[in-house]
């Protein structure tokens, strides 16, 4: 049974998916060996790297001399890992990944699909006593969660480096489900989220409200996306067709 599927870049040499099983290796580069992934670009080393399949994840070796590779999780709102030149067998945990190679001014990419991860059922296994206190207690029916979802929306929509929305943009985005929303209400909810999620003010917070809010927005989005406090499915709270108004 094949473990990992490598999808060549569109417009490259060959367009068929390459499948490798656990324990097998795939070389990629400008002069890839027979059965390898050929990347016809003058900025790609002749032997650029190697992929090794290993059950539910895969390993990436960077065989270039001076280029750092980046492996992105297109479904992870900016989640990525860096693989330094010469680094061997870096484990990649993403089910769907995009390998980015800087190539003479271009960014060349190809995709790697790993098998679905396995999860055990969440149960207490008969253990007695109090349940564990949630790390982040968020009520998805409240206004503060709608504000957090609106903050995270651009990056959850597949733009990992998108600028965060300004408060005015948040007001317009929230108005369909929160008709009486205002700038001051959005600022209040941003402050409330910062307290609720125990974020400390940054060292460069200034007296001006806009600058303070911007620093808090960055911290809130970073925390929310890092720990999956807001997922793409949660953006439904911004959908006016639900016929629900946040409280």
XYZ file of C-alpha atoms in Angstrom:
247
model
C 0.000 0.000 0.000
C 1.396 3.408 -1.012
C 2.102 5.846 1.768
C 2.934 9.204 0.168
C 1.813 10.870 -3.078
C 3.969 13.552 -4.704
C 2.211 15.898 -7.140
C 4.561 17.546 -9.682
C 4.210 21.283 -10.317
C 1.794 22.218 -13.086
C 3.571 22.931 -16.340
C 6.592 20.907 -15.229
C 8.186 17.839 -16.756
C 5.492 15.190 -16.529
C 2.222 15.632 -14.741
C 1.577 12.199 -13.265
C 1.496 11.711 -9.536
C 4.357 9.764 -8.033
C 3.546 7.265 -5.298
C 6.096 5.967 -2.816
C 5.543 3.389 -0.097
C 6.873 3.304 3.437
C 10.637 2.874 3.340
C 11.010 4.125 -0.233
C 12.810 7.302 -1.277
C 12.248 9.839 -4.052
C 14.946 12.203 -5.295
C 13.986 15.552 -6.792
C 15.997 18.147 -8.664
C 16.955 19.523 -12.062
C 18.678 16.290 -13.015
C 16.550 13.807 -11.092
C 17.465 10.158 -11.484
C 15.157 7.737 -13.251
C 11.912 7.485 -11.318
C 12.601 10.736 -9.488
C 10.862 14.114 -9.701
C 12.404 16.307 -12.406
C 12.125 20.070 -11.828
C 13.168 21.794 -15.037
C 14.332 25.142 -13.707
C 17.845 26.565 -13.919
C 17.617 27.757 -10.313
C 17.040 24.239 -8.940
C 20.133 22.195 -7.996
C 20.750 19.079 -10.055
C 20.079 17.009 -6.948
C 17.982 19.288 -4.768
C 16.566 16.944 -2.167
C 15.020 13.671 -1.202
C 11.657 12.559 0.191
C 11.343 9.439 2.325
C 7.966 7.877 3.135
C 7.364 6.676 6.668
C 3.870 5.472 7.560
C 1.673 8.513 8.282
C 4.359 11.153 7.716
C 7.370 11.755 5.504
C 10.930 13.011 5.745
C 12.536 15.761 3.688
C 16.265 16.090 3.083
C 17.606 19.385 1.732
C 20.609 18.530 -0.426
C 21.270 22.069 -1.653
C 24.331 23.968 -0.491
C 22.857 27.365 0.298
C 19.051 27.436 -0.050
C 16.547 26.999 2.771
C 13.400 25.119 1.771
C 9.980 25.836 3.251
C 7.217 23.265 3.718
C 3.811 24.916 4.062
C 0.547 23.516 5.341
C -1.985 25.071 2.915
C -4.753 24.174 5.354
C -2.947 25.555 8.391
C -3.372 29.328 8.039
C 0.339 30.030 7.680
C 1.716 26.960 9.476
C 5.084 25.961 7.999
C 8.498 24.514 8.757
C 11.917 25.523 7.421
C 14.524 23.017 6.264
C 18.062 24.413 6.311
C 20.670 23.613 3.632
C 22.170 20.184 4.212
C 19.522 19.163 6.774
C 18.723 15.471 6.441
C 15.437 13.660 7.096
C 13.360 16.475 8.554
C 10.007 14.969 9.658
C 6.985 16.645 8.036
C 3.723 16.080 9.955
C 1.269 17.686 7.507
C -1.266 15.507 5.691
C -1.284 18.009 2.825
C 1.961 19.912 2.296
C 3.498 22.278 -0.236
C 7.266 22.277 -0.694
C 8.593 25.708 -1.694
C 12.009 25.988 -3.359
C 13.540 29.437 -3.972
C 14.810 29.191 -7.548
C 16.689 32.114 -9.117
C 14.081 34.716 -8.229
C 11.126 32.344 -8.504
C 9.355 30.228 -5.930
C 8.906 26.735 -7.335
C 6.398 24.490 -5.549
C 5.156 20.938 -5.576
C 2.671 19.169 -3.303
C 3.034 16.106 -1.098
C 0.055 14.186 0.261
C 0.523 11.922 3.269
C -2.033 9.387 4.545
C -4.791 10.542 6.874
C -3.563 10.706 10.433
C -4.922 8.217 12.922
C -6.556 9.384 16.151
C -7.676 7.418 19.168
C -11.129 8.024 20.535
C -11.314 10.654 23.253
C -12.532 9.006 26.413
C -11.665 8.909 30.073
C -10.983 5.149 30.122
C -12.984 4.775 33.302
C -10.933 7.285 35.287
C -12.741 8.871 38.199
C -12.449 12.432 39.466
C -12.902 15.906 38.069
C -12.484 16.544 34.361
C -9.560 18.605 33.099
C -10.183 22.342 32.961
C -10.275 23.542 29.305
C -7.153 25.386 28.214
C -9.202 28.074 26.450
C -12.862 28.494 27.369
C -14.565 30.167 24.404
C -18.307 30.434 23.825
C -18.948 30.353 20.081
C -22.341 32.061 20.498
C -20.900 35.261 21.969
C -19.929 38.471 20.237
C -16.278 38.208 21.233
C -15.974 34.942 19.298
C -17.483 36.542 16.198
C -14.866 39.308 16.493
C -12.107 36.713 16.813
C -13.456 34.793 13.799
C -13.549 37.985 11.713
C -9.950 38.736 12.714
C -8.809 35.271 11.645
C -10.922 35.029 8.486
C -8.417 36.346 5.885
C -5.755 33.845 6.915
C -8.222 30.986 7.284
C -9.430 31.647 3.736
C -6.074 30.548 2.376
C -4.064 33.759 2.610
C -1.494 32.963 5.329
C 0.283 36.330 4.963
C -2.818 38.497 4.557
C -2.837 41.714 6.611
C -5.234 41.726 9.512
C -8.478 43.654 8.981
C -8.682 47.179 10.383
C -11.328 47.901 12.993
C -13.451 49.670 10.362
C -13.316 46.527 8.205
C -14.283 44.391 11.194
C -17.304 46.588 11.808
C -18.495 46.137 8.212
C -17.836 42.395 8.278
C -19.771 41.922 11.523
C -22.720 44.195 10.732
C -24.875 41.551 8.915
C -25.026 39.389 12.055
C -24.584 42.203 14.578
C -26.577 45.206 13.311
C -25.640 47.535 16.192
C -21.900 46.858 16.034
C -19.643 49.904 16.420
C -15.933 50.717 16.530
C -16.015 51.044 20.315
C -17.786 47.679 20.644
C -15.124 45.988 18.502
C -12.327 47.613 20.527
C -14.014 46.463 23.754
C -14.253 42.867 22.528
C -10.613 42.864 21.402
C -9.608 44.051 24.890
C -11.879 41.426 26.455
C -10.351 38.637 24.338
C -6.849 39.749 25.322
C -7.799 39.432 28.994
C -9.763 36.207 28.545
C -6.922 34.509 26.664
C -4.362 35.872 29.134
C -2.329 37.832 26.611
C 0.113 40.297 28.072
C 0.499 43.715 26.408
C 3.449 43.858 24.054
C 6.551 45.910 24.935
C 5.858 48.367 22.107
C 2.231 49.132 22.991
C 1.748 52.861 22.779
C -0.823 55.177 24.250
C -2.765 55.459 21.024
C -5.760 53.115 20.863
C -5.142 52.105 17.244
C -1.609 50.939 17.913
C -2.601 49.091 21.080
C -5.435 47.351 19.218
C -3.157 46.368 16.337
C -0.675 44.684 18.665
C -3.485 42.826 20.422
C -4.983 41.769 17.092
C -1.672 40.260 15.996
C -1.307 38.386 19.279
C -4.898 37.148 19.240
C -4.737 35.835 15.685
C -1.367 34.197 16.285
C -2.659 32.399 19.384
C -6.003 31.437 17.835
C -4.473 29.935 14.698
C -1.625 28.235 16.525
C -3.964 26.325 18.833
C -6.929 25.963 16.434
C -9.189 28.103 18.606
C -10.820 29.245 15.371
C -11.115 26.890 12.400
C -12.475 27.472 8.937
C -15.731 25.783 9.952
C -16.177 28.418 12.683
C -16.506 31.165 10.083
C -20.165 30.194 9.859
C -20.715 32.595 12.777
C -20.201 35.394 10.229
C -22.844 34.050 7.853
C -26.052 36.133 8.012
C -28.054 33.321 6.355
C -27.962 31.435 9.655
C -30.703 33.799 10.854
C -28.927 34.104 14.171
C -27.589 37.271 15.737
C -24.608 36.991 18.046
C -25.281 37.975 21.634
